[in-house]
PDB file of C-alpha atoms and ligand atoms in Angstrom:
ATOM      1  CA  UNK T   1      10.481  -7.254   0.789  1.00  0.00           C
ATOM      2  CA  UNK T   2       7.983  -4.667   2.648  1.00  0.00           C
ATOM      3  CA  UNK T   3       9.585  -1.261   3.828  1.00  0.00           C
ATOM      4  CA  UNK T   4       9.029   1.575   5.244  1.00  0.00           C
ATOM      5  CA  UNK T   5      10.117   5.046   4.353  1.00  0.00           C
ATOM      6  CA  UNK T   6      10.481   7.245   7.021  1.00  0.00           C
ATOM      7  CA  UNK T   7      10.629  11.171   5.891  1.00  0.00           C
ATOM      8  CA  UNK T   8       9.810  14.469   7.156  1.00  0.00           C
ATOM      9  CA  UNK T   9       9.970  16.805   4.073  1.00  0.00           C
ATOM     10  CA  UNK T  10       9.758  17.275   0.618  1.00  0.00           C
ATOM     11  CA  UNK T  11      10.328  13.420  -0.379  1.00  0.00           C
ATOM     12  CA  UNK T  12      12.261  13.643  -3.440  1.00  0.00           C
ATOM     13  CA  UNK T  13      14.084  10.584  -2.743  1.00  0.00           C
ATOM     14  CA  UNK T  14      11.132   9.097  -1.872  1.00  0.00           C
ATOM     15  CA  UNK T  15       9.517   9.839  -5.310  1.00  0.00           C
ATOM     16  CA  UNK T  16      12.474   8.460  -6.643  1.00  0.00           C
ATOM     17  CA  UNK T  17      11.860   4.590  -4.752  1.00  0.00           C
ATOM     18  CA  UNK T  18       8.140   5.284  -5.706  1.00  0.00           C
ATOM     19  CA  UNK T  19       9.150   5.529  -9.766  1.00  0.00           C
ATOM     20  CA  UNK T  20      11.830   3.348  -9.582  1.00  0.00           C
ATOM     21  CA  UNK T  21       9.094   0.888  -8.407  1.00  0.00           C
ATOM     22  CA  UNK T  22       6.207   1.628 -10.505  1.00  0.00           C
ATOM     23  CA  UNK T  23       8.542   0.918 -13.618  1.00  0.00           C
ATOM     24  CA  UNK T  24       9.909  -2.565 -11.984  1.00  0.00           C
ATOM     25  CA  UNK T  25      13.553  -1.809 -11.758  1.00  0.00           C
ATOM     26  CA  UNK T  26      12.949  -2.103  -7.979  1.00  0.00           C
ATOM     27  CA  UNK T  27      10.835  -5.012  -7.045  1.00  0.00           C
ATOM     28  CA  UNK T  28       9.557  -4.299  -3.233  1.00  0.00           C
ATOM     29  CA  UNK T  29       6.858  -2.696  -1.416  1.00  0.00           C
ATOM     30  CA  UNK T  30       6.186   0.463  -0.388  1.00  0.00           C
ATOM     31  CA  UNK T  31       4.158  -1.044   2.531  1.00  0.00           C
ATOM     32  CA  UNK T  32       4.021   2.744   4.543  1.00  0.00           C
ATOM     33  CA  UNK T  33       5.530   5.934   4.799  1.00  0.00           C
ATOM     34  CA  UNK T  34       5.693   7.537   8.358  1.00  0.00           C
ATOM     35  CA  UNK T  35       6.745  10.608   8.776  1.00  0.00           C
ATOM     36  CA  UNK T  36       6.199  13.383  11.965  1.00  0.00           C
ATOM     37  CA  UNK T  37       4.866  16.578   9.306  1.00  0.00           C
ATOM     38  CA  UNK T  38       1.806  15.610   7.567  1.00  0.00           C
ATOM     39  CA  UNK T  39       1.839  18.528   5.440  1.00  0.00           C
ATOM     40  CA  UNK T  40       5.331  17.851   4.061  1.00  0.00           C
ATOM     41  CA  UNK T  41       5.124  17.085   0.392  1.00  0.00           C
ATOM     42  CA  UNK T  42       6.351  13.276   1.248  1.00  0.00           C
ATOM     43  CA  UNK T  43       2.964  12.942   2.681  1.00  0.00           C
ATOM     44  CA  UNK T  44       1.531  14.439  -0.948  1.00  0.00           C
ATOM     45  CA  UNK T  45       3.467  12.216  -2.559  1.00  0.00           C
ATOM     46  CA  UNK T  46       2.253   8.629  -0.846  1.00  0.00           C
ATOM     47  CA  UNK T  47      -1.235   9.985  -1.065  1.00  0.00           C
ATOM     48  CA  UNK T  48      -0.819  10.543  -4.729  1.00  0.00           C
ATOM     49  CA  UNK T  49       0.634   7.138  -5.244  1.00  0.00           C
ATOM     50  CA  UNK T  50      -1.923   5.362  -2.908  1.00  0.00           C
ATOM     51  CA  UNK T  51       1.110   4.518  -0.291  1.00  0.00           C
ATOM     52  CA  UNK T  52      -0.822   3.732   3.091  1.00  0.00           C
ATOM     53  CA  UNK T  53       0.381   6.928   5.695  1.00  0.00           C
ATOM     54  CA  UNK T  54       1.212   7.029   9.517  1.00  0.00           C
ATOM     55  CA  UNK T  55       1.514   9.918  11.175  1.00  0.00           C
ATOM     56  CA  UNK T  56       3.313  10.106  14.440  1.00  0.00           C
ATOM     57  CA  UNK T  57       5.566  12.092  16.345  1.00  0.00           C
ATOM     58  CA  UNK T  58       6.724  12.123  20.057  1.00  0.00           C
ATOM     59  CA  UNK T  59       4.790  15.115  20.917  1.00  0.00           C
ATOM     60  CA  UNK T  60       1.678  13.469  20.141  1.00  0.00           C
ATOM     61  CA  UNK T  61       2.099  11.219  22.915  1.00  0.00           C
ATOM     62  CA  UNK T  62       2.352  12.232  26.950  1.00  0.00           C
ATOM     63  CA  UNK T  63       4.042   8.924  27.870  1.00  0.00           C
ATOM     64  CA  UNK T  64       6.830   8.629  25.408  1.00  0.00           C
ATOM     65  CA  UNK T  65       6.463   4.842  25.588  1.00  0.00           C
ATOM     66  CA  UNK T  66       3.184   5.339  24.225  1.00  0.00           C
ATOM     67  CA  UNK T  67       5.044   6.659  20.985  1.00  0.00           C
ATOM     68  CA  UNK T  68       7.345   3.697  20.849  1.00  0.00           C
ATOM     69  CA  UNK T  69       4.302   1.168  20.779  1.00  0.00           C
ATOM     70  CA  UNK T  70       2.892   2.772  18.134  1.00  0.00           C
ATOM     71  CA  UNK T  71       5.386   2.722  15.983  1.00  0.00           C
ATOM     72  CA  UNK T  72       6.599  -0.786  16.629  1.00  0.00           C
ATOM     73  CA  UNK T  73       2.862  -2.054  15.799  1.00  0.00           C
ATOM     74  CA  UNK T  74       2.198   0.173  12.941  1.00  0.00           C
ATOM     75  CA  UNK T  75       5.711  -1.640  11.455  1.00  0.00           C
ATOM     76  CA  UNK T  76       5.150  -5.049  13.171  1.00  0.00           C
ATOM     77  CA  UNK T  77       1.073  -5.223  11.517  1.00  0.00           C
ATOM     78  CA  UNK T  78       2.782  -4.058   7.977  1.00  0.00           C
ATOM     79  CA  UNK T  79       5.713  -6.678   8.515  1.00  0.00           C
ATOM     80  CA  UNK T  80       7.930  -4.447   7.428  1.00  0.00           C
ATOM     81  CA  UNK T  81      11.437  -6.459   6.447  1.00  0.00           C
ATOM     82  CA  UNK T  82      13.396  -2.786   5.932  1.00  0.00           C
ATOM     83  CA  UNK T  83      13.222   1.014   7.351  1.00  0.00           C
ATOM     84  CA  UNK T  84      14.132   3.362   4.957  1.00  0.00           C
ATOM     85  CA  UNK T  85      15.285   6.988   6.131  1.00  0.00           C
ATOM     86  CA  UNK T  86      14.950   9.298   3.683  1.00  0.00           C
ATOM     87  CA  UNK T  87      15.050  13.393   5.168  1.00  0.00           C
ATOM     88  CA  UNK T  88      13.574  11.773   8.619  1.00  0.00           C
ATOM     89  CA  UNK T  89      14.014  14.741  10.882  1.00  0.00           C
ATOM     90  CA  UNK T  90      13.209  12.758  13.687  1.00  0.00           C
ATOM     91  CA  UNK T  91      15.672  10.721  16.127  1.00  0.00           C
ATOM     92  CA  UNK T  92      14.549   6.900  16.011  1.00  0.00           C
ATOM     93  CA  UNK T  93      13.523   5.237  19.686  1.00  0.00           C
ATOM     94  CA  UNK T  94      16.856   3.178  20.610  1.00  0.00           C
ATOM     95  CA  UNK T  95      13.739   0.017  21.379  1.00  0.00           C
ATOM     96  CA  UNK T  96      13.074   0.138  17.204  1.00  0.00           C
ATOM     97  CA  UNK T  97      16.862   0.636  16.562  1.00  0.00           C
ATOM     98  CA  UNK T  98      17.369  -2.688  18.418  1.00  0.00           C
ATOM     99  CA  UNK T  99      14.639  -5.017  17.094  1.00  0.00           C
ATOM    100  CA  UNK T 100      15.459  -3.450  13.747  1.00  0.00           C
ATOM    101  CA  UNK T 101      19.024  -3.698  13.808  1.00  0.00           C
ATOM    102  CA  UNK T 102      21.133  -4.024  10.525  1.00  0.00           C
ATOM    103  CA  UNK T 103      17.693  -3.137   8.740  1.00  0.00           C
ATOM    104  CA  UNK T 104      17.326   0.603   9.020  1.00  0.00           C
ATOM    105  CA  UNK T 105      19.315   2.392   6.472  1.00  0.00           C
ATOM    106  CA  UNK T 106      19.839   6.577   6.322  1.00  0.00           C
ATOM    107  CA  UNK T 107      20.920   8.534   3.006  1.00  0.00           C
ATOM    108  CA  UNK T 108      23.247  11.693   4.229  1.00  0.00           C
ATOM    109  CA  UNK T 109      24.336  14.266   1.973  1.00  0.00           C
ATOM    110  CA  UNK T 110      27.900  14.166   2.534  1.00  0.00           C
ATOM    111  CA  UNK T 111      30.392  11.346   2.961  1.00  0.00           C
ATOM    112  CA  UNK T 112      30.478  10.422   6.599  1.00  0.00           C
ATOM    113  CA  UNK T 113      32.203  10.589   8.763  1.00  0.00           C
ATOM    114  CA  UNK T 114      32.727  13.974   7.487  1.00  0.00           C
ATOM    115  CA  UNK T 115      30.159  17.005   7.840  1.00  0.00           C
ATOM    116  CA  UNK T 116      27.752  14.485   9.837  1.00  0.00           C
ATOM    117  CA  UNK T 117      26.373  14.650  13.621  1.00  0.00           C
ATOM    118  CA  UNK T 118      23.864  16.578  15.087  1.00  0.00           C
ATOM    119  CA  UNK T 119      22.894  19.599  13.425  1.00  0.00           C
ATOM    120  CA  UNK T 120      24.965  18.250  10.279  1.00  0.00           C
ATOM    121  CA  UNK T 121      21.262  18.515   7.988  1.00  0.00           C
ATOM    122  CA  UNK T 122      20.166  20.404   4.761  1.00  0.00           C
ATOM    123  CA  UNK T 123      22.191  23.077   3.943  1.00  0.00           C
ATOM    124  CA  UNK T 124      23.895  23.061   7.063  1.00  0.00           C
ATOM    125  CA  UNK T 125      26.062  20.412   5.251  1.00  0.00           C
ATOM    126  CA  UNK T 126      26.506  21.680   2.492  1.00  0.00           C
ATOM    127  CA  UNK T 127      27.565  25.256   3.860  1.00  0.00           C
ATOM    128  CA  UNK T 128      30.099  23.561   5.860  1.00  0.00           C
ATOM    129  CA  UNK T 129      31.930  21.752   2.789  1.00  0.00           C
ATOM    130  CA  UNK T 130      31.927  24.741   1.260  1.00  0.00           C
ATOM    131  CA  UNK T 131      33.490  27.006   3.990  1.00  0.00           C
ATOM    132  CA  UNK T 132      35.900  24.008   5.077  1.00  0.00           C
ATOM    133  CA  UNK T 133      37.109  24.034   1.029  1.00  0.00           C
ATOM    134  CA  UNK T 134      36.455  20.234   0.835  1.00  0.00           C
ATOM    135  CA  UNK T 135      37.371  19.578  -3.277  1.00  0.00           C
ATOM    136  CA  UNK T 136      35.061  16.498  -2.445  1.00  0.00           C
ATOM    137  CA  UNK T 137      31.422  15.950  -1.083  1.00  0.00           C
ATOM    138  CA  UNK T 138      28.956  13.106  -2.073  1.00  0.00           C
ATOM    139  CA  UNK T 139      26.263  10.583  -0.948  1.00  0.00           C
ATOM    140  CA  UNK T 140      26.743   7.513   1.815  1.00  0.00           C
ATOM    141  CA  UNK T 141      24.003   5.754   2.750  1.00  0.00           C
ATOM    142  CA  UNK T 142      24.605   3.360   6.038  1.00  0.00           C
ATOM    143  CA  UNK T 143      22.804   1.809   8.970  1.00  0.00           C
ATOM    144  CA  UNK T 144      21.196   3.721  11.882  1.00  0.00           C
ATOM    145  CA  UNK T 145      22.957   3.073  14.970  1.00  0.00           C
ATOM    146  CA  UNK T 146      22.154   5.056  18.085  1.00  0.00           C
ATOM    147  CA  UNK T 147      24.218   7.822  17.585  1.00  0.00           C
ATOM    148  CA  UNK T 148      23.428  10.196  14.678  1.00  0.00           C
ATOM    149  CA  UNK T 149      25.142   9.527  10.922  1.00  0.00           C
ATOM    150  CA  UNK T 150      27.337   6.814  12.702  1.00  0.00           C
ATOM    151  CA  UNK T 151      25.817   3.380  11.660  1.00  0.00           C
ATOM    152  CA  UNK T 152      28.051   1.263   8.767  1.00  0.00           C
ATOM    153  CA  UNK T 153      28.722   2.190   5.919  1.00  0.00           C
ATOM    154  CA  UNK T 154      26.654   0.158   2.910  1.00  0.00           C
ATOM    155  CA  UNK T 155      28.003   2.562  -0.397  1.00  0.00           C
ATOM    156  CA  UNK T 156      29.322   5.770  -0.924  1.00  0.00           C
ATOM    157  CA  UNK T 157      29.945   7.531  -3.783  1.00  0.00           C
ATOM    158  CA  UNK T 158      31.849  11.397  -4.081  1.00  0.00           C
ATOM    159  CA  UNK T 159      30.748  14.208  -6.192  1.00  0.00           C
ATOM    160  CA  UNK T 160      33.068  16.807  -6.998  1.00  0.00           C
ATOM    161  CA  UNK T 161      33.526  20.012  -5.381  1.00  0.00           C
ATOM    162  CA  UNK T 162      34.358  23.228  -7.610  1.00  0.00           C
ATOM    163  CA  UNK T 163      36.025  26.341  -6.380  1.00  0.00           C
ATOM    164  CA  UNK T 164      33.101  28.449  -8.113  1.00  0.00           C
ATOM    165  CA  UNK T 165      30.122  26.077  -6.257  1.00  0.00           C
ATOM    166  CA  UNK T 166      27.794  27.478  -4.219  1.00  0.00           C
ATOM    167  CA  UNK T 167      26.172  25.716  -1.445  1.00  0.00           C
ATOM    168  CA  UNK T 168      23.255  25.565  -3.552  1.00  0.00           C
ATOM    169  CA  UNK T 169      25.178  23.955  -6.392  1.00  0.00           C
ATOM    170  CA  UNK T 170      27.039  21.524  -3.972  1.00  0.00           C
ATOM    171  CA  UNK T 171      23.503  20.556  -2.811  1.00  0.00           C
ATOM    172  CA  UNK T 172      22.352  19.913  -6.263  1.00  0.00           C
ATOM    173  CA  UNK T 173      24.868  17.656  -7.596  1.00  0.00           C
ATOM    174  CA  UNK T 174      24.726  16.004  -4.233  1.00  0.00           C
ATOM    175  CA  UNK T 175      20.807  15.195  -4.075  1.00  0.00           C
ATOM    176  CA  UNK T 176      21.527  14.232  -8.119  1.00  0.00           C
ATOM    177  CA  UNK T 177      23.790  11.992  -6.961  1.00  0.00           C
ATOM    178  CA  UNK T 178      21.450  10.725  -4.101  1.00  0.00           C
ATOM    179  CA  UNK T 179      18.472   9.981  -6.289  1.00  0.00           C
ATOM    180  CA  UNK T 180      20.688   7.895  -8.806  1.00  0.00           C
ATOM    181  CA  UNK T 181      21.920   6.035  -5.766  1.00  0.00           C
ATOM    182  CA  UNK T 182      19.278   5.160  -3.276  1.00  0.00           C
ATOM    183  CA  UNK T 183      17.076   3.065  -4.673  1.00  0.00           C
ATOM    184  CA  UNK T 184      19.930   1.032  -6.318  1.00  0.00           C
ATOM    185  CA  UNK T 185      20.965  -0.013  -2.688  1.00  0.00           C
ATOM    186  CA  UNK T 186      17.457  -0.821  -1.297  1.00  0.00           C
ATOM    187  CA  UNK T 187      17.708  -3.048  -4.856  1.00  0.00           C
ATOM    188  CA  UNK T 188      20.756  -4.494  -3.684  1.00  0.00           C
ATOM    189  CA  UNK T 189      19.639  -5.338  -0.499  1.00  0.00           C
ATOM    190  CA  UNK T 190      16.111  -6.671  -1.288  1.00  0.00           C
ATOM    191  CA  UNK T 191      18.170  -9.149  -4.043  1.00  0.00           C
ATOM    192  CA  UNK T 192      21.016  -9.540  -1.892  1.00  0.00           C
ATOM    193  CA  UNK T 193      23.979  -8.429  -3.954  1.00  0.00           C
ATOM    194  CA  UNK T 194      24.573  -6.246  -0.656  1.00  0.00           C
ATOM    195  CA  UNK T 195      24.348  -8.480   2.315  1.00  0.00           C
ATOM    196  CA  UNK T 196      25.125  -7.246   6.318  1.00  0.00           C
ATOM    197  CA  UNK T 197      26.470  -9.822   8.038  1.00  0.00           C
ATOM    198  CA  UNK T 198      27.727  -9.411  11.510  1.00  0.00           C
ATOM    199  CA  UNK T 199      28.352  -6.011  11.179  1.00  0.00           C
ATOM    200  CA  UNK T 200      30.413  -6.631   7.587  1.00  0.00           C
ATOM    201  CA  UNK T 201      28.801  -5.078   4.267  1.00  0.00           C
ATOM    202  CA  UNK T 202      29.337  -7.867   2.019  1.00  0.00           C
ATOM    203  CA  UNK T 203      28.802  -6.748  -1.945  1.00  0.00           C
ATOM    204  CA  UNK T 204      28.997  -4.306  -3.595  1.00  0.00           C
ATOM    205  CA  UNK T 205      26.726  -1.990  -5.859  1.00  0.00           C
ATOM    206  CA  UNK T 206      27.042  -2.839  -9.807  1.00  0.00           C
ATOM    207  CA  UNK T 207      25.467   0.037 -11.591  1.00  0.00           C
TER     208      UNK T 207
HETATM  209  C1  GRF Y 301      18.442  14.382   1.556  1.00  0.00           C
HETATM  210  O1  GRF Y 301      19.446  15.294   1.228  1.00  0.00           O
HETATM  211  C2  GRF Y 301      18.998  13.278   2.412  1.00  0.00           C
HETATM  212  O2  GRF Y 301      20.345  13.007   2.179  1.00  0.00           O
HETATM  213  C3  GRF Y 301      18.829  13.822   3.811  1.00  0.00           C
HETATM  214  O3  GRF Y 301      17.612  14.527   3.762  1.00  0.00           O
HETATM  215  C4  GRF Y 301      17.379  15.003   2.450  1.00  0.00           C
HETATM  216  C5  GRF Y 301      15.991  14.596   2.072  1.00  0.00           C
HETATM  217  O4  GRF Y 301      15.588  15.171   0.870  1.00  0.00           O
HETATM  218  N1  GRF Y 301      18.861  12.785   4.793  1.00  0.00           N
HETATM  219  P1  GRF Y 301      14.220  14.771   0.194  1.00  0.00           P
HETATM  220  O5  GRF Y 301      13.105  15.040   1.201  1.00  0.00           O
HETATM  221  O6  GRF Y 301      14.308  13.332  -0.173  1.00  0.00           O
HETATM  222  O7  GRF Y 301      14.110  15.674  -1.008  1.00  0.00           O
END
């Protein structure tokens, strides 16, 4: 299986695919990572690991269709089987949504469809747990529909939420939680314990 992993900042789940398959407990490809800020670390990180790049971004482009060309070739010329979100800042053309449907999975830092939608990112999330009193947060990853953190479900897990936690400490056990979980579903995908069938997650994740 050949994927993509779309990010825009730091990549730390990204390193976390990138380790997971250098020591074969994940057995795809890293085929590309695209991502709009080519000074974020995720960019560091695919260099480092010799993981071909593609920067792109919408602004880049004065005919936005222009944009959405360039990233369905880029993806088409890799034959990329899976999109992999991880931090990607950017909202994906509805034309890639479409011929990539049921194949684009998103990691949020919360469990949807709580603290999700626009403007539900980084610590924005995890400042609203906290100031809601949620006494649960947590990890779902799920497909990319049109409409932000709204796709199906594929696996969520919940980390707890202490009366004495910080947003900052919420955020850490969360993104703990993350890079213990996100690789294990591209896993399950790319062997098919976790199959999407009609719009039905199928499976489960063994751990
Ligand atoms: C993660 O918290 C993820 O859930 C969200 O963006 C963040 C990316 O973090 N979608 P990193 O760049 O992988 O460290």
């Amino acid at each position: 299986m050949n994927i993509a992993v779309f990010a825009s900042g730091g990549g730390s789940n990204f390193q976390q695919i990138i380790d997971h398959v250098a020591n074969g407990d994940l057995a795809v490809n890293i085929s590309l990572l695209v991502g709009n800020n080519s000074k974020a670390g995720c960019f560091q990180k695919a260099i480092e690991n010799s993981i071909p790049t593609h920067h792109t971004s919408p602004s880049h482009y004065d005919n936005p269709v222009d944009y959405v060309y360039d990233l369905l070739d880029k993806l088409e010329e890799n034959n990329i089987d899976l999109i992999v979100l991880a931090g990607y800042m950017k909202m994906l053309p509805v034309e890639l949504i479409i011929k990539y449907s049921q194949r684009i999975v998103n990691i949020h830092p919360a469990l949807l469809p709580a603290f999700g939608g626009q403007g539900m990112y980084g610590m924005n999330v995890h400042r609203a747990v906290k100031s809601y009193g949620a006494r649960v947060s947590g990890v779902t990853i799920h497909l990319v529909d049109e409409e932000y953190d709204h796709g199906l479900v594929i696996h969520q897990e919940a980390v707890p939420v202490y009366d004495t936690d910080s947003p900052e400490e919420i955020a850490a056990r969360v993104l703990k939680c993350e890079h213990a979980m996100y690789w294990r579903v591209i896993k399950a995908i790319s062997d098919k314990t976790i199959t999407i069938v009609n719009g039905e997650v199928h499976g489960t994740l063994h751990k």
